[in-house]
XYZ file of C-alpha atoms in Angstrom:
767
model
C -1.865 40.654 58.976
C -4.559 43.380 59.288
C -5.930 46.233 61.159
C -8.971 48.538 60.915
C -8.348 51.972 58.952
C -11.131 54.914 57.953
C -10.399 57.989 56.219
C -10.930 59.833 53.149
C -8.244 60.495 50.452
C -9.310 63.836 49.834
C -10.120 64.561 53.790
C -7.529 65.584 56.695
C -8.679 63.393 59.143
C -6.432 60.628 59.920
C -7.311 56.646 59.946
C -8.267 55.494 63.345
C -6.624 52.174 64.234
C -6.325 49.843 66.940
C -3.559 50.417 69.591
C -1.558 47.451 68.477
C 0.662 47.737 71.373
C 1.010 50.120 74.414
C 3.357 48.366 76.640
C 6.851 49.246 77.181
C 7.271 45.594 76.895
C 5.977 43.694 74.135
C 6.393 39.978 73.587
C 5.278 37.008 70.536
C 3.276 34.876 72.506
C 2.270 33.100 69.127
C 4.908 29.797 69.728
C 6.764 30.189 66.567
C 10.306 31.048 65.187
C 9.846 34.384 66.708
C 9.015 33.600 70.076
C 11.116 35.419 72.469
C 13.681 33.413 74.522
C 14.095 36.488 77.148
C 11.922 36.197 80.288
C 8.718 37.918 80.270
C 9.740 39.883 83.243
C 12.897 40.828 81.624
C 13.327 44.436 80.320
C 14.207 43.091 77.193
C 11.375 42.447 74.924
C 10.461 41.309 71.199
C 9.491 44.042 68.951
C 6.454 42.326 67.667
C 4.560 44.929 65.686
C 4.415 48.017 63.343
C 3.572 50.031 66.408
C 6.416 48.736 68.855
C 9.083 49.000 66.052
C 7.868 52.878 65.305
C 8.137 53.719 68.899
C 10.942 51.805 70.411
C 13.363 51.964 67.720
C 13.039 55.648 67.254
C 11.970 58.654 69.042
C 8.442 59.959 69.160
C 9.300 63.147 70.890
C 9.564 66.546 69.414
C 10.947 69.976 69.546
C 8.997 72.559 67.783
C 11.641 75.033 68.602
C 13.950 73.875 65.656
C 13.635 75.552 62.549
C 14.257 74.114 59.308
C 13.727 77.028 57.267
C 17.138 78.166 57.070
C 19.516 79.587 54.331
C 21.836 76.388 55.343
C 19.225 74.178 54.991
C 18.389 75.195 51.150
C 22.272 75.578 50.602
C 23.279 72.273 51.484
C 19.910 70.704 50.068
C 20.204 72.117 46.565
C 24.058 71.436 46.638
C 23.368 67.718 47.746
C 20.510 67.349 45.179
C 22.635 68.280 42.281
C 25.244 65.677 43.797
C 22.477 62.995 44.386
C 21.024 63.676 40.722
C 24.100 63.367 38.869
C 24.910 60.126 40.833
C 21.769 58.364 40.422
C 22.253 58.915 36.670
C 25.397 57.170 36.890
C 23.858 54.034 38.694
C 21.219 53.725 36.088
C 23.687 53.031 33.784
C 25.653 50.451 36.111
C 25.238 46.612 35.825
C 23.288 46.302 38.919
C 20.283 48.512 40.075
C 21.829 50.347 42.818
C 19.676 53.141 44.404
C 21.412 56.133 46.307
C 21.285 55.292 49.682
C 19.212 57.665 52.501
C 21.990 57.366 54.729
C 24.687 58.515 52.113
C 22.600 61.631 51.308
C 22.110 61.982 55.137
C 26.282 61.293 56.249
C 27.291 64.260 53.709
C 24.488 66.896 54.440
C 25.383 66.222 58.414
C 28.812 66.479 57.792
C 28.257 69.650 55.895
C 26.017 71.169 58.017
C 28.187 70.501 61.078
C 31.354 71.870 59.086
C 29.218 75.221 58.508
C 28.388 75.393 61.982
C 31.725 74.986 63.425
C 34.007 76.756 60.610
C 31.564 79.768 59.366
C 31.424 82.774 62.203
C 27.859 83.866 63.139
C 27.982 87.658 62.058
C 27.456 89.921 59.129
C 26.129 88.030 56.289
C 27.584 84.826 57.000
C 25.279 84.470 59.793
C 23.004 83.285 57.229
C 25.044 80.418 56.604
C 25.624 79.576 59.706
C 22.266 80.320 62.240
C 23.039 78.385 64.932
C 23.949 74.333 65.701
C 22.760 72.513 62.962
C 19.233 70.478 63.739
C 17.615 67.427 62.997
C 14.763 69.025 61.055
C 17.514 70.836 58.634
C 19.160 67.481 58.384
C 15.543 65.917 57.205
C 14.652 68.684 55.275
C 17.820 68.441 53.023
C 17.779 64.922 52.908
C 13.853 64.851 51.435
C 15.281 67.445 48.874
C 18.526 65.273 47.713
C 16.443 62.004 47.923
C 13.732 63.629 45.536
C 16.457 64.335 43.019
C 18.658 61.292 43.804
C 16.319 58.862 41.645
C 17.316 58.330 37.571
C 14.048 60.036 36.104
C 11.906 57.281 34.037
C 11.855 59.970 31.007
C 15.344 59.470 30.735
C 14.826 55.950 29.706
C 12.641 56.859 27.146
C 15.166 59.313 25.712
C 17.988 57.175 26.278
C 16.210 54.313 24.068
C 15.416 56.597 21.578
C 19.249 57.579 21.237
C 20.601 54.242 21.395
C 18.286 52.532 19.269
C 16.239 54.836 17.199
C 19.077 57.325 16.465
C 16.569 60.078 17.571
C 17.920 63.209 19.548
C 14.912 64.699 21.394
C 14.674 68.332 21.419
C 16.316 69.406 24.694
C 13.580 71.838 26.174
C 10.668 69.403 25.082
C 12.777 66.596 27.235
C 12.960 68.907 30.280
C 9.442 69.586 30.216
C 8.869 66.178 29.690
C 10.777 65.041 32.831
C 9.199 67.697 34.846
C 5.644 66.317 33.977
C 6.085 62.731 34.447
C 7.890 63.148 37.919
C 5.300 65.226 39.308
C 2.003 63.359 38.153
C 2.979 60.737 41.279
C 3.191 63.330 43.673
C -0.078 65.087 43.113
C -1.860 61.312 42.976
C 0.181 60.004 45.990
C -0.258 63.254 48.203
C -3.781 62.923 48.075
C -3.606 59.308 49.762
C -1.817 60.461 52.622
C -4.489 59.540 55.027
C -4.461 56.033 53.532
C -0.801 55.173 52.739
C 1.216 57.534 55.252
C -0.379 58.182 58.266
C -1.492 55.007 59.988
C 1.310 53.143 62.107
C 0.662 50.002 60.085
C 2.097 51.805 57.115
C 5.716 51.284 58.488
C 8.150 52.168 55.904
C 10.849 49.720 57.253
C 13.275 50.740 54.928
C 13.825 54.372 56.128
C 14.305 53.251 59.756
C 17.798 52.832 59.784
C 17.990 56.949 58.913
C 15.675 57.803 61.452
C 17.889 55.706 63.801
C 20.891 57.533 62.877
C 19.747 60.955 63.088
C 18.393 60.194 67.140
C 22.062 58.861 67.371
C 23.291 62.521 65.904
C 21.164 64.832 67.539
C 20.046 63.109 71.098
C 22.125 64.039 74.015
C 23.061 61.535 76.410
C 25.596 58.476 77.171
C 23.228 56.429 75.124
C 23.392 58.530 71.993
C 27.438 58.947 72.073
C 27.376 55.204 72.288
C 25.362 54.625 69.275
C 27.207 57.565 67.570
C 30.941 56.024 68.153
C 29.523 52.810 66.651
C 28.162 54.359 63.845
C 31.478 56.433 63.217
C 33.252 53.025 63.640
C 31.605 50.966 61.186
C 31.483 53.956 58.543
C 35.090 54.150 58.528
C 35.683 50.232 58.540
C 33.159 49.979 55.347
C 34.405 52.632 53.656
C 37.962 51.844 53.341
C 36.747 47.947 52.913
C 34.788 48.684 49.838
C 38.149 49.943 48.272
C 39.166 45.927 47.588
C 35.826 44.737 46.115
C 35.111 47.654 44.159
C 38.655 48.167 42.488
C 41.782 46.046 44.355
C 40.029 42.815 44.401
C 37.112 42.500 42.850
C 36.753 38.712 43.081
C 35.132 39.575 46.170
C 32.143 40.616 44.493
C 31.502 36.734 44.201
C 33.454 34.399 45.521
C 32.801 30.906 44.075
C 34.625 27.930 45.236
C 32.520 25.762 42.469
C 33.619 28.542 39.940
C 37.512 28.175 40.703
C 37.204 24.275 40.527
C 35.300 24.311 37.273
C 36.262 27.633 35.339
C 35.466 26.301 31.871
C 32.406 24.908 32.509
C 29.294 26.465 31.004
C 26.832 24.930 32.815
C 28.486 25.855 36.231
C 29.247 29.602 35.182
C 25.019 29.466 34.278
C 24.517 28.271 37.770
C 27.205 29.372 40.246
C 28.383 32.266 38.785
C 27.191 36.125 39.160
C 30.174 38.524 40.082
C 29.408 40.050 36.076
C 26.384 41.406 34.835
C 24.264 38.671 33.401
C 26.530 35.944 34.203
C 24.616 33.513 36.172
C 22.556 32.844 39.112
C 25.155 33.147 42.134
C 24.069 29.854 43.765
C 26.432 29.436 46.811
C 28.474 32.433 45.638
C 29.561 34.524 48.737
C 29.520 38.410 48.250
C 31.998 40.953 50.252
C 30.589 44.179 48.753
C 28.048 45.876 50.649
C 27.031 47.966 47.670
C 25.546 44.860 46.064
C 24.275 42.826 49.175
C 22.418 46.482 50.302
C 21.872 47.324 46.661
C 18.248 47.138 46.599
C 17.007 47.390 50.346
C 18.932 46.950 53.534
C 18.665 43.305 54.722
C 18.957 44.426 58.385
C 15.620 46.285 57.718
C 12.887 44.324 55.939
C 10.311 42.332 58.697
C 11.070 38.796 59.102
C 8.003 37.652 57.465
C 8.891 39.474 53.985
C 12.154 38.107 54.005
C 11.376 34.587 54.175
C 8.656 34.963 51.376
C 11.646 36.527 49.722
C 13.605 33.576 50.232
C 10.948 31.154 48.969
C 10.826 33.209 45.937
C 14.392 33.038 45.242
C 15.186 29.471 45.897
C 12.079 28.855 43.519
C 13.746 31.203 40.606
C 16.882 29.029 40.541
C 14.815 25.740 40.163
C 12.659 27.244 37.363
C 15.148 29.008 35.256
C 17.433 26.097 35.165
C 14.580 23.924 34.730
C 13.665 26.085 31.706
C 16.658 26.544 30.355
C 17.968 22.585 30.330
C 14.352 21.622 29.036
C 15.078 24.155 26.425
C 11.407 25.628 26.679
C 10.986 28.523 24.289
C 14.010 27.336 22.566
C 16.288 28.471 25.602
C 19.378 26.984 24.462
C 19.510 29.096 21.248
C 19.969 32.486 23.048
C 21.874 33.738 26.352
C 20.917 32.129 30.064
C 20.378 35.561 31.256
C 19.550 38.412 28.603
C 16.909 41.713 28.073
C 17.272 41.593 24.507
C 15.645 40.589 21.482
C 16.711 37.694 19.125
C 16.550 36.247 16.064
C 15.738 32.191 16.266
C 19.689 31.709 15.599
C 20.423 33.848 18.734
C 21.895 36.584 16.837
C 20.956 40.100 18.095
C 17.579 41.369 16.289
C 17.481 44.463 14.376
C 14.101 46.084 15.408
C 14.726 49.074 13.099
C 14.505 46.741 9.990
C 10.631 46.189 11.167
C 9.953 49.743 11.486
C 8.556 52.687 9.014
C 9.210 56.277 8.709
C 6.819 56.688 11.892
C 8.259 54.003 14.140
C 5.334 51.444 13.780
C 5.835 48.021 12.760
C 5.218 47.629 9.245
C 3.823 44.013 8.737
C 5.794 43.494 5.086
C 8.874 44.456 6.987
C 8.192 42.070 9.919
C 7.312 38.897 7.850
C 11.028 39.340 6.230
C 12.526 39.461 9.461
C 10.356 37.030 11.235
C 9.126 37.241 14.793
C 11.929 38.097 17.647
C 12.424 35.514 20.461
C 13.312 36.537 23.904
C 15.702 34.831 26.246
C 13.590 32.217 28.264
C 14.397 33.658 31.551
C 13.423 36.817 30.968
C 10.114 35.406 29.774
C 9.886 33.511 33.110
C 10.511 37.242 34.667
C 7.260 38.617 32.805
C 5.237 35.516 33.984
C 5.772 35.571 37.345
C 5.948 39.405 37.655
C 2.336 39.046 36.437
C 1.599 36.388 39.028
C 3.057 38.387 41.811
C 1.082 41.962 40.552
C -2.169 40.397 40.425
C -1.814 38.396 43.839
C -1.244 41.899 45.266
C -4.907 42.829 44.725
C -5.851 39.714 45.970
C -3.883 39.399 49.217
C -4.320 42.815 50.457
C -8.195 42.909 49.823
C -8.194 39.552 51.991
C -5.313 40.140 54.296
C -5.897 44.121 54.845
C -9.092 44.974 53.803
C -9.633 47.360 56.585
C -6.666 49.129 56.038
C -7.818 50.251 52.087
C -11.785 50.623 53.032
C -11.137 54.417 52.838
C -9.713 54.036 49.438
C -13.381 52.938 48.312
C -14.921 54.913 50.529
C -15.111 58.319 49.335
C -16.651 57.273 46.328
C -20.347 57.292 47.953
C -22.880 60.136 47.024
C -21.986 61.270 50.739
C -18.178 61.236 50.683
C -18.204 63.123 47.286
C -20.464 65.404 48.848
C -17.830 65.550 51.822
C -14.934 66.255 49.805
C -16.696 68.986 47.275
C -17.611 70.878 50.719
C -14.349 70.516 52.407
C -11.949 71.555 49.323
C -10.192 74.781 49.603
C -10.168 76.204 45.968
C -8.204 79.401 47.264
C -5.563 76.746 48.305
C -3.032 79.633 48.407
C -5.118 80.806 51.865
C -5.491 77.593 53.127
C -4.290 77.790 56.578
C -3.436 73.689 56.892
C -4.504 73.142 60.208
C -6.027 69.798 60.709
C -9.009 68.920 63.205
C -7.988 66.046 65.348
C -8.708 64.698 68.953
C -5.002 64.603 69.826
C -5.943 62.702 73.097
C -7.231 59.770 70.730
C -4.668 57.097 71.871
C -5.447 55.159 68.626
C -3.691 57.885 66.464
C -0.389 56.914 65.149
C 2.237 58.984 67.956
C 4.112 60.237 65.344
C 1.423 61.796 63.246
C -0.165 63.324 67.056
C 3.081 64.974 66.944
C 2.596 66.328 63.606
C -1.076 68.141 64.199
C 0.752 71.198 65.706
C 2.301 72.611 62.196
C 0.291 73.461 58.900
C -0.418 70.718 56.710
C 0.082 71.050 52.885
C -3.294 70.311 52.085
C -4.906 68.207 49.278
C -5.626 71.217 47.147
C -1.621 71.839 47.108
C -1.602 68.339 45.444
C -4.008 68.540 43.127
C -2.514 71.641 41.666
C 0.663 69.801 41.484
C -1.163 66.887 39.548
C -3.496 69.180 37.242
C -0.414 71.443 36.029
C 1.688 68.201 35.141
C -1.267 66.774 33.470
C -1.780 69.541 31.391
C 2.012 69.816 30.571
C 2.154 66.062 29.887
C -1.039 66.496 27.014
C 1.418 69.503 25.502
C 4.363 67.355 25.487
C 2.892 63.847 24.219
C 1.685 65.775 20.926
C 4.517 68.032 20.518
C 7.202 65.286 20.748
C 5.437 62.892 18.188
C 5.017 60.305 20.921
C 2.099 58.493 18.736
C 0.529 58.227 22.268
C -3.404 59.961 22.162
C -4.710 61.901 24.707
C -7.148 58.854 25.972
C -4.122 56.197 26.202
C -2.625 59.039 28.348
C -5.886 59.045 30.570
C -6.281 55.350 31.219
C -2.431 55.373 31.955
C -3.073 57.338 34.832
C -6.022 55.343 35.933
C -3.809 52.359 36.134
C -1.555 54.492 38.149
C -4.142 55.406 40.684
C -5.216 51.867 41.468
C -1.628 50.536 41.258
C -0.437 53.344 43.716
C -3.113 52.447 46.269
C -2.353 48.761 46.172
C 1.183 48.287 45.629
C 2.051 51.432 47.737
C 0.385 49.725 50.862
C 2.360 46.463 50.023
C 5.626 48.487 49.889
C 4.865 50.525 53.299
C 3.708 47.157 54.848
C 6.523 44.988 53.843
C 9.642 47.337 52.476
C 9.375 45.623 49.119
C 8.250 46.811 46.008
C 7.271 45.458 43.192
C 8.211 46.540 39.568
C 4.772 47.070 37.704
C 6.508 47.908 34.509
C 5.610 44.813 32.316
C 1.955 44.840 33.295
C 1.581 48.534 32.294
C 3.608 47.538 28.724
C 1.028 44.561 28.446
C -1.948 46.965 28.730
C -0.191 49.800 26.318
C 0.520 47.215 23.877
C -3.235 45.684 23.307
C -4.389 49.183 23.555
C -1.481 50.855 21.100
C -1.149 47.731 18.915
C 2.154 48.406 16.427
C 3.437 51.569 18.151
C 6.432 50.897 20.256
C 7.212 54.342 21.106
C 3.526 54.996 22.075
C 4.083 52.006 24.271
C 6.876 53.730 26.145
C 5.269 56.651 27.036
C 2.309 55.051 27.967
C 4.429 53.047 30.317
C 6.525 56.297 31.474
C 3.257 57.641 32.537
C 1.540 54.737 33.678
C 4.635 52.958 35.523
C 6.685 56.340 36.563
C 3.545 58.008 38.076
C 3.408 55.132 40.594
C 6.941 54.929 41.759
C 7.111 58.879 42.302
C 3.782 58.330 44.114
C 5.827 55.670 46.533
C 9.016 58.101 46.495
C 6.730 60.767 47.848
C 4.993 58.890 50.436
C 8.032 57.260 51.631
C 9.958 60.524 52.224
C 6.731 61.873 53.673
C 6.992 59.017 56.345
C 10.575 60.439 57.074
C 9.194 63.716 57.840
C 6.568 62.286 59.978
C 9.125 60.502 62.063
C 11.516 63.235 62.268
C 9.050 65.677 62.884
C 9.502 68.080 59.818
C 6.683 70.273 59.073
C 4.607 68.732 56.113
C 5.021 72.544 53.863
C 8.922 71.941 54.734
C 8.613 68.664 53.141
C 6.480 69.426 50.119
C 8.818 72.227 49.309
C 11.941 70.088 49.315
C 10.414 67.519 47.474
C 9.333 69.724 44.830
C 12.493 71.867 44.389
C 14.785 68.431 44.357
C 12.510 66.934 41.717
C 12.704 69.495 39.386
C 16.681 70.153 40.053
C 16.966 66.226 39.780
C 15.576 65.819 36.523
C 17.733 68.801 34.607
C 20.680 67.183 35.766
C 19.633 63.448 34.752
C 19.181 64.310 31.429
C 22.563 66.027 30.667
C 24.274 63.198 32.664
C 22.624 60.897 30.626
C 23.407 62.318 27.461
C 27.168 62.470 28.724
C 27.576 58.710 29.673
C 25.974 57.788 26.228
C 28.448 60.113 24.368
C 31.249 58.105 26.072
C 29.796 54.456 26.582
C 27.853 53.837 23.649
C 29.297 50.696 22.357
C 29.282 49.131 26.046
C 25.617 50.373 26.735
C 24.501 48.340 23.064
C 26.500 45.247 24.142
C 25.016 42.102 25.799
C 26.688 42.273 28.837
C 28.391 45.168 29.637
C 31.432 45.302 31.778
C 31.470 45.168 35.640
C 31.220 49.154 35.494
C 28.720 50.285 32.788
C 25.934 48.182 31.492
C 22.929 49.034 28.980
C 20.487 46.409 30.811
C 18.259 48.885 31.608
C 17.550 50.696 28.197
C 17.939 47.370 26.487
C 15.131 46.140 28.721
C 12.993 48.982 28.262
C 12.967 49.087 24.355
C 12.973 45.368 23.720
C 9.989 45.398 25.959
C 8.371 48.222 24.012
C 9.144 46.485 20.397
C 7.573 43.248 21.880
C 4.629 44.778 23.772
C 4.008 48.033 21.696
C 4.817 46.522 18.298
C 4.167 42.758 18.575
C 1.834 42.487 21.398
C -0.420 40.473 19.144
C 1.745 38.342 17.447
C 3.708 37.244 20.476
C 1.263 37.348 23.655
C -2.222 36.620 22.562
C -3.955 33.418 22.871
C -2.065 30.580 20.749
C 1.042 32.638 20.450
C 4.506 31.748 21.786
C 4.430 33.408 24.937
C 0.609 33.048 25.457
C 0.968 32.402 29.428
C 2.538 35.694 30.219
C -0.701 37.565 30.198
C -2.892 34.381 31.363
C -0.287 34.736 34.253
C -2.295 38.219 35.530
C -5.594 36.286 35.284
C -3.862 33.131 37.406
C -1.961 35.233 40.051
C -5.616 36.559 41.412
C -6.215 33.184 42.525
C -2.671 32.117 44.219
C -3.306 33.769 47.875
C -6.926 32.472 48.400
C -5.748 29.189 49.361
C -3.371 30.540 51.953
C -6.123 32.471 53.103
C -8.405 29.828 53.554
C -5.590 27.404 55.114
C -5.108 30.349 57.988
C -8.981 31.094 58.714
C -9.531 27.212 59.165
C -6.100 26.097 60.648
C -4.224 29.142 61.994
C -1.708 26.993 63.488
C -0.321 26.398 60.178
C 0.729 29.926 60.104
C -0.195 30.780 56.511
C -0.495 34.128 57.284
C 3.345 34.224 57.387
C 3.251 34.102 53.784
C 3.071 37.016 51.342
C 2.083 35.602 48.261
C 2.850 38.166 45.674
C 6.021 38.471 47.002
C 7.035 34.869 46.287
C 5.433 34.862 43.218
C 7.032 38.286 42.026
C 10.721 36.902 43.417
C 10.235 33.640 41.361
C 11.794 35.477 38.403
C 13.953 38.306 39.776
C 17.346 36.916 39.059
C 16.653 37.538 35.494
C 19.411 40.463 35.417
C 22.407 42.062 36.855
C 24.759 40.777 39.176
C 23.530 37.964 41.774
C 26.355 36.650 44.059
C 24.794 38.468 46.809
C 22.052 36.400 47.496
C 23.308 34.137 50.091
C 25.294 36.927 51.718
C 22.032 38.972 51.776
C 19.647 36.122 53.141
C 22.421 35.163 55.980
C 22.746 38.919 57.151
C 18.831 39.241 56.817
C 17.916 36.398 59.159
C 21.029 37.056 61.506
C 19.661 40.706 61.825
C 15.892 39.952 61.958
C 15.516 36.944 63.631
C 18.338 35.704 65.583
C 19.127 39.174 66.915
C 15.587 40.496 67.072
C 14.299 37.436 69.104
C 17.421 36.606 71.126
C 18.896 40.047 72.043
C 15.984 42.428 71.434
C 17.548 45.145 73.526
C 20.627 45.274 71.439
C 18.449 45.048 68.338
C 16.539 48.113 69.341
C 19.803 49.956 70.279
C 22.198 49.107 67.585
C 20.832 47.167 64.566
C 19.556 50.188 62.356
C 22.401 52.321 63.115
C 24.680 49.952 61.751
C 23.050 49.278 58.634
C 22.938 53.327 58.221
C 26.741 53.459 58.545
C 27.073 50.320 56.270
C 24.956 51.837 53.474
C 26.354 55.363 54.317
C 30.342 54.602 54.160
C 29.869 51.996 50.970
C 28.229 54.650 48.698
C 30.624 57.394 49.674
C 33.412 55.243 48.518
C 31.434 54.327 45.591
C 30.964 57.725 44.724
C 34.378 58.629 44.848
C 35.616 55.283 42.783
C 33.052 55.968 40.173
C 34.777 59.450 38.979
C 38.383 58.523 40.213
C 38.712 54.990 38.398
C 35.567 53.587 36.964
C 35.040 55.734 33.889
C 31.864 58.289 35.227
C 34.047 61.395 34.089
C 35.441 59.450 30.932
C 38.349 56.787 30.893
C 37.984 53.959 33.103
C 41.625 53.031 35.099
C 41.046 49.484 35.857
C 43.289 47.841 38.772
C 45.836 45.936 36.867
C 44.914 42.206 36.403
C 45.964 39.564 38.500
C 44.164 36.557 39.867
C 41.685 38.790 42.319
C 41.195 41.059 39.507
C 40.255 38.844 36.377
C 39.966 42.119 33.905
C 39.605 39.554 30.714
C 36.686 37.788 32.054
C 34.473 37.083 34.601
C 35.867 37.977 38.163
C 34.880 34.745 39.925
C 36.804 32.968 36.850
C 33.633 31.370 35.795
C 33.665 30.543 32.125
C 32.422 33.668 30.262
C 29.966 32.921 27.884
C 29.054 34.938 24.338
């Protein structure tokens, strides 16, 4: 689980690394569950490490003649960025957290590009819209631009909470600049960490592999590519048609539970086995036939088996812990809903936060004494506790297992390192030629990165300027918008973000799982700015959103590296997409709040709309920002939530010791941060997809990969791409056509498979 890496944050030197595999045939010889069943002399070999996967699943070749800088790529890119920005904000108000798929953006951009290539004449002014065959680099450029736009900016969460819970309508101009600055800070910091978190083969970014596999199928010639493309079209068409049923006609397919059907009025059954609606239950043994929810967070066909196994352990422990906490009535669990993100009075009614705040939106001790301290649902407390365990375990786990991979993150802080940074920094950033000095014959360089050395880089000075401008605008905004966050709190949030980008960025790049560090940032902000919930929201915006934006930047730069898109083209695409997406996020957020306000404020919401994310953000801001000492300090009701962070630092140690002295026990197979974090993951949303997710994950990453490795290398990722792409095209159409994204919803007429008056799986609907 470790490899060596050396480099500097500010330099252009790629970390050197061991050649993990240079043979065309690679076999896992550890004698464990992943051992190949094929003969070692056959042409089939199990892809056993990151370098194998990156060089066998996707093409290493590059054609420098392909030009991404076309009017066509900007025309489609900006249009699709607008489309993705709208769709992402719609998904923000859905009952399950669903991301806009890269495959969806890639498929739509490919169709539009080929359409323009085929039907627009290549003469006169129209030749700018059709300069020639639509190429792979144009497609990658468009996808990266649209991807930067197709993420709901966390700043809109702050603005949504202010509208929903504080009855404040922020100034539109200040809101836009808030979104710009908060979105770009992470780009600046993440961009300066490319040498650690982007260039090495170890940083695989497994979630982008289906996209690159699809690109190879679409743009490579030959019989093999045509076969893959045929499979892609067939699967895409099939899932596109199929999604009409679970999403509209037959929503029971979102979570089919025999146990719910057998005991439709049993509350305990609903809590444990229900899961087809938001905040219904844990979804134990439910079968989900809706790919939107199976692949809502990450595609199960892409995540490495080690990470999947740890994820499964976390989910199983989650179900046990949630049920035990609720039925043992820990933290007065049975007074409140089983799954909820809201704050409650002791009698179970919803807490009115406005009754404890003064005119400056700070907690008033006298008003608090009248209302009493609020309560959380106990499952939400478990989530907060276990997320702190997982976040803390990440630091120890990576320092034990991946110390050499991260060594360059602190080597630059030596006197010689600082001197080298100063000497190499190009202050005239607008004149930087971007050419990197690197031995292209060094076999230890990542093969994809080696191909990129021929193109001018977007130097660190560019990313530093982005960071500096965002920093200045942010300081102005936090004072002009009456955020109550002082300048020193803003700087501390950025320091926390920088450390988190390094560790959680590395974990996500290696495993494909990204941990949400929002609760941890809220905890720190709560103790720094006690009694100020609005300040806490802004502290989290700059401390947490900066991390997530840096991770998105690095993921998209990895797409550029795999697709051989020149770095400066990727930089341009990301900046344009981010700015356009922020503007659209703002307007769509206001539209949805205007039309769905009552649903967004309700506890459970509907199968179409839910306010679970702003509810969570607001309740956390009140609890941590306003009442951190009263609720979470030593001796208080939820004291173990912050203590869990200290405990989490020690969780990976026993497993590391076991593997060091008894390696045959394969303790290295466990990612302790993933296990700990997912013990609290089922606290929100639609949970009926868990069984289906892991069935597909193990079928793909274990059975196919080890028993049919050649088929796996050819078709696994292209099928995953088709499933994601077809699903999200249909979901987008249905969102506007029948699910109320543009106004009134038109539900399918009620029948047994569409229980519109309760939970779709026919489990008891609990108030």
